[in-house]
GROMACS .gro file of C-alpha atoms in nm:
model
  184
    1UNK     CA    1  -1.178   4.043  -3.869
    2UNK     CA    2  -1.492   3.889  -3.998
    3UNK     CA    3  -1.715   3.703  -3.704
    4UNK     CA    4  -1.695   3.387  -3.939
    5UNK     CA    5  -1.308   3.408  -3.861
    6UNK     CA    6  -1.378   3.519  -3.460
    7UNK     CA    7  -1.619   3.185  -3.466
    8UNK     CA    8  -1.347   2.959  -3.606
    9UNK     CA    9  -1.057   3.056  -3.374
   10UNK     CA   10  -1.272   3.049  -3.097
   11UNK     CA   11  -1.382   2.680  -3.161
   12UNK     CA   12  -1.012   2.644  -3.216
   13UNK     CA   13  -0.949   2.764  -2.863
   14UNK     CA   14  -1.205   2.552  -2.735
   15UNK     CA   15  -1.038   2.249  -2.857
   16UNK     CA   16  -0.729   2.308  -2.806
   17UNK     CA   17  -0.817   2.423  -2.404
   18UNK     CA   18  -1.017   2.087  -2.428
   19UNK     CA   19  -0.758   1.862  -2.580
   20UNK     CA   20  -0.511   1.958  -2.335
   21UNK     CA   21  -0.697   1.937  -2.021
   22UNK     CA   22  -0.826   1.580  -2.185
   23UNK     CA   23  -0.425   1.506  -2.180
   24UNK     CA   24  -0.357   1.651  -1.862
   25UNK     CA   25  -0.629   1.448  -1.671
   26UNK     CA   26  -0.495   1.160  -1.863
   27UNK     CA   27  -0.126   1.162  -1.774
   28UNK     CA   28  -0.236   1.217  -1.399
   29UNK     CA   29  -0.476   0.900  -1.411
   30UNK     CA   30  -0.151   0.731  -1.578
   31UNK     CA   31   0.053   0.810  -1.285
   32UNK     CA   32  -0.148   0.743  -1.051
   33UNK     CA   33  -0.229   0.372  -1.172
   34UNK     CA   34   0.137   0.317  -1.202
   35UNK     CA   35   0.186   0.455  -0.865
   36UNK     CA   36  -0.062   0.299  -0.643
   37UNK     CA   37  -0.093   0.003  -0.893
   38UNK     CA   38  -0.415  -0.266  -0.786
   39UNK     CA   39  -0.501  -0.033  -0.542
   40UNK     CA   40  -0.564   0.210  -0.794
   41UNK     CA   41  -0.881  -0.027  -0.949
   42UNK     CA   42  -0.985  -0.122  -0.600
   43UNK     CA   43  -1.008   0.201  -0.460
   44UNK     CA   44  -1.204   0.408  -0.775
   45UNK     CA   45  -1.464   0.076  -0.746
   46UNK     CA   46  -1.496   0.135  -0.394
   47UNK     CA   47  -1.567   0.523  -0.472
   48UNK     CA   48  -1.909   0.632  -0.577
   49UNK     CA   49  -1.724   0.795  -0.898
   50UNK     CA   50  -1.338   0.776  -1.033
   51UNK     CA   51  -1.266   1.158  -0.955
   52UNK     CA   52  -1.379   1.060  -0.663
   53UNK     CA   53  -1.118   0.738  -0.577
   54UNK     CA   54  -0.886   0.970  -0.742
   55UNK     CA   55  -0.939   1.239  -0.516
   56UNK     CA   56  -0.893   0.999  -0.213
   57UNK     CA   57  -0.555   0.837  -0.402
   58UNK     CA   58  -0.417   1.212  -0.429
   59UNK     CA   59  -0.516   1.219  -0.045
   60UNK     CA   60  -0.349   0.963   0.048
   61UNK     CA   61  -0.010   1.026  -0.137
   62UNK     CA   62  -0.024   1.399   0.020
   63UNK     CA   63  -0.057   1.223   0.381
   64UNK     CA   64   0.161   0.984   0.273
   65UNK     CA   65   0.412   1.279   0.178
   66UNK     CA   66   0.374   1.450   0.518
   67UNK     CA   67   0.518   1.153   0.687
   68UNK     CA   68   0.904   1.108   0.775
   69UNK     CA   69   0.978   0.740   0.614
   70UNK     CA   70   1.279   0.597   0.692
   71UNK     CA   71   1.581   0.374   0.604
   72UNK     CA   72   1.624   0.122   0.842
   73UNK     CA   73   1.976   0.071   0.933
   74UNK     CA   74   2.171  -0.259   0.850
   75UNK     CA   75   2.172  -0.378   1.203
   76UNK     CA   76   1.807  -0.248   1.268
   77UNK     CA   77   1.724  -0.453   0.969
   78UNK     CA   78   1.958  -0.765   1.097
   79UNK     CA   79   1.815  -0.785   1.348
   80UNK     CA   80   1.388  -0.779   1.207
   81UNK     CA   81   1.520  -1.032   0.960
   82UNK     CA   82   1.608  -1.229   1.267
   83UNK     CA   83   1.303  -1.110   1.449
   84UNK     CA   84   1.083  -1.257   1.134
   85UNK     CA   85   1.308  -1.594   1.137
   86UNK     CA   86   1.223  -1.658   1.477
   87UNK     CA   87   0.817  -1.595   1.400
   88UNK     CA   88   0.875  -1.814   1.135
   89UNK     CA   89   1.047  -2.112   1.299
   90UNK     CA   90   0.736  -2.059   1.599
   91UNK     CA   91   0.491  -2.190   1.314
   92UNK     CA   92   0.570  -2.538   1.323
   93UNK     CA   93   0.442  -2.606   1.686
   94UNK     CA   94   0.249  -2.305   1.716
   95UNK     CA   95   0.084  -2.181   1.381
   96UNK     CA   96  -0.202  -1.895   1.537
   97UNK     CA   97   0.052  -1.739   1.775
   98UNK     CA   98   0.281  -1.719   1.467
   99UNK     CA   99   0.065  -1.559   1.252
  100UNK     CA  100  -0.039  -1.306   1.520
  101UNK     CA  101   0.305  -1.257   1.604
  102UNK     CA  102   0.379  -1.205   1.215
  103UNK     CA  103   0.081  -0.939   1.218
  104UNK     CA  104   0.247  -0.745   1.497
  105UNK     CA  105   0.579  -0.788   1.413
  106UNK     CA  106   0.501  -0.659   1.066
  107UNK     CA  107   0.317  -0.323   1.244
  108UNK     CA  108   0.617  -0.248   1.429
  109UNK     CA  109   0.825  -0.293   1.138
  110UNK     CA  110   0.590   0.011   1.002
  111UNK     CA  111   0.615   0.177   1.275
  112UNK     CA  112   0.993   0.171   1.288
  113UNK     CA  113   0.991   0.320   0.880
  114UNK     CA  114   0.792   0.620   0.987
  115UNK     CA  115   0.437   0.496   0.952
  116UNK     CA  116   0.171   0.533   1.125
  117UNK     CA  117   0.045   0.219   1.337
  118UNK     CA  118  -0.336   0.367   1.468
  119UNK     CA  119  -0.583   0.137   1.294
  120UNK     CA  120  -0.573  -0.165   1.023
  121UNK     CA  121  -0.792   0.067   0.779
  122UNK     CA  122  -0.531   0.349   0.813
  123UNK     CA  123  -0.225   0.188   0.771
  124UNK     CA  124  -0.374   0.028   0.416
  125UNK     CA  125  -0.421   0.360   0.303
  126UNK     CA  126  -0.040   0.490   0.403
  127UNK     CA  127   0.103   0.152   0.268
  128UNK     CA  128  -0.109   0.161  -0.058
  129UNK     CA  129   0.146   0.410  -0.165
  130UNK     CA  130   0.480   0.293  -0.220
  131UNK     CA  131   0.315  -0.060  -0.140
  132UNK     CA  132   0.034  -0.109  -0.324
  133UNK     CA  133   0.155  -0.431  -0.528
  134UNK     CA  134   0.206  -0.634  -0.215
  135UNK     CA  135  -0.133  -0.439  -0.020
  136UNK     CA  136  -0.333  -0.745  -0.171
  137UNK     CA  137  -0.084  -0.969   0.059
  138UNK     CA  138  -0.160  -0.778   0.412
  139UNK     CA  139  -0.545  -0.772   0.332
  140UNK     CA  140  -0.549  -1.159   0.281
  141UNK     CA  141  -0.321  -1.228   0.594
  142UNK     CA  142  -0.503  -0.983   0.826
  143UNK     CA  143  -0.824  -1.144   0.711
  144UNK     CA  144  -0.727  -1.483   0.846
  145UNK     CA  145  -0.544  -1.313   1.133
  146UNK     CA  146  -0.889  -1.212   1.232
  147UNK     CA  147  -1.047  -1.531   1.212
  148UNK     CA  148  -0.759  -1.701   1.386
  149UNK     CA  149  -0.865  -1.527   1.690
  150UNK     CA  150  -1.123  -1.667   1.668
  151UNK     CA  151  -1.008  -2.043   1.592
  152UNK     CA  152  -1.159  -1.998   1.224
  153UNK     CA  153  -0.819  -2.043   1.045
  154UNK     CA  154  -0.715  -2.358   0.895
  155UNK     CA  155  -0.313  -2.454   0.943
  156UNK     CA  156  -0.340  -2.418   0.560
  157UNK     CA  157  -0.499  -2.064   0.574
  158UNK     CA  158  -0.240  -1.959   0.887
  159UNK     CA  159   0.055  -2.091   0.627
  160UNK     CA  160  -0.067  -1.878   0.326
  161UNK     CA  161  -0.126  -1.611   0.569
  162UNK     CA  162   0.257  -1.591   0.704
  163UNK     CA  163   0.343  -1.635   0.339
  164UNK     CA  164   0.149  -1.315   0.264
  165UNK     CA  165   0.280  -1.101   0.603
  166UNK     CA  166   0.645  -1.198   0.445
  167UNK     CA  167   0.563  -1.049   0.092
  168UNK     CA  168   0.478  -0.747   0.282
  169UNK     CA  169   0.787  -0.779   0.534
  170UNK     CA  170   1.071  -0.810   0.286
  171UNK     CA  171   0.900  -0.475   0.096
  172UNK     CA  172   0.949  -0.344   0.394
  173UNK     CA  173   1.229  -0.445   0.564
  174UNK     CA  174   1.428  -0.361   0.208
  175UNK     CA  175   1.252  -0.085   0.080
  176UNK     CA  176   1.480   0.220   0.245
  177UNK     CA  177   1.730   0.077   0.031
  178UNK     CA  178   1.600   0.158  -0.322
  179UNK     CA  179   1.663   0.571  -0.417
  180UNK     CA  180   1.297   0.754  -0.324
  181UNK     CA  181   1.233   0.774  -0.728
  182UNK     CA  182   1.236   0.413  -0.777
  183UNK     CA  183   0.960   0.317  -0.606
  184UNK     CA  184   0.680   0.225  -0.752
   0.00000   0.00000   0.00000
């Protein structure tokens, strides 16, 4: 074999190693946009380079995998729907205790899946996920949950902010009931 022809299938191999790992990175950025969906974008921004927010995705669905995440059963789940109409009906005459209720009734509904409850910036990461379409919903209502503490919160603002803890509620309160590959 001539070196011309040891050259050539060389720079063959070299492509063809490159190509591949090209498409392998690829198909695992694909998966994990469609699986962690907006949170994907927001977390490589927040990263000081996309291997790196990729890295910390990855670490978060291996955490995420070491957890035991539940069903709820149908009268468990009766009786949070109940729970949540009660928080609901609250709003009318009290609107701040409402939407703190909402905020912790929503944590112990985590809680009760399997998740862990320890801190606001932890339980994004968990959620983000299997939840990471309705993440953008518990971000805005914990935001004005924190300023209704402080009597910062217009009624408006506490209404848009139980609308938001219910987005995140029903996903939820309903998820156990999809098959494990179905999520998104």
């Amino acid at each position: 074999m001539s070196l011309i022809t040891i050259i050539i299938i060389a720079a063959v191999l070299v492509v063809v190693v490159c190509a591949a790992a090209a498409l392998t990175l690829s198909a695992r950025r694909r998966k994990l946009r469609e699986r962690f969906g907006p949170e994907y974008e927001r977390t490589v921004e927040a990263e000081e380079s996309r291997r790196a927010g990729e890295r910390e995705l990855r670490e978060r669905q291996e955490r995420h995998d070491a957890l035991d995440i539940k069903e709820l059963l149908a009268p468990v789940r009766d009786r949070y729907a109940q729970d949540w109409a009660r928080v609901q009906e609250q709003f009318v005459d009290r609107p701040e205790d409402a939407v703190h209720e909402a905020d912790r009734l929503v944590t112990t509904l985590m809680g009760e899946r399997g998740y862990p409850t320890e801190g606001y910036e932890q339980q994004v990461k968990d959620l983000s996920v299997e939840h990471g379409r309705t993440l953008e919903h518990y971000r805005a209502a914990h935001e004005v949950n924190d300023r209704s503490s402080r009597h910062q919160a217009t009624t408006e603002e506490l209404r848009g902010a139980m609308v938001h803890y219910r987005a995140l509620f029903e996903e939820l309160l309903h998820d156990g009931d999809r098959p494990r590959g179905s999520r998104g």
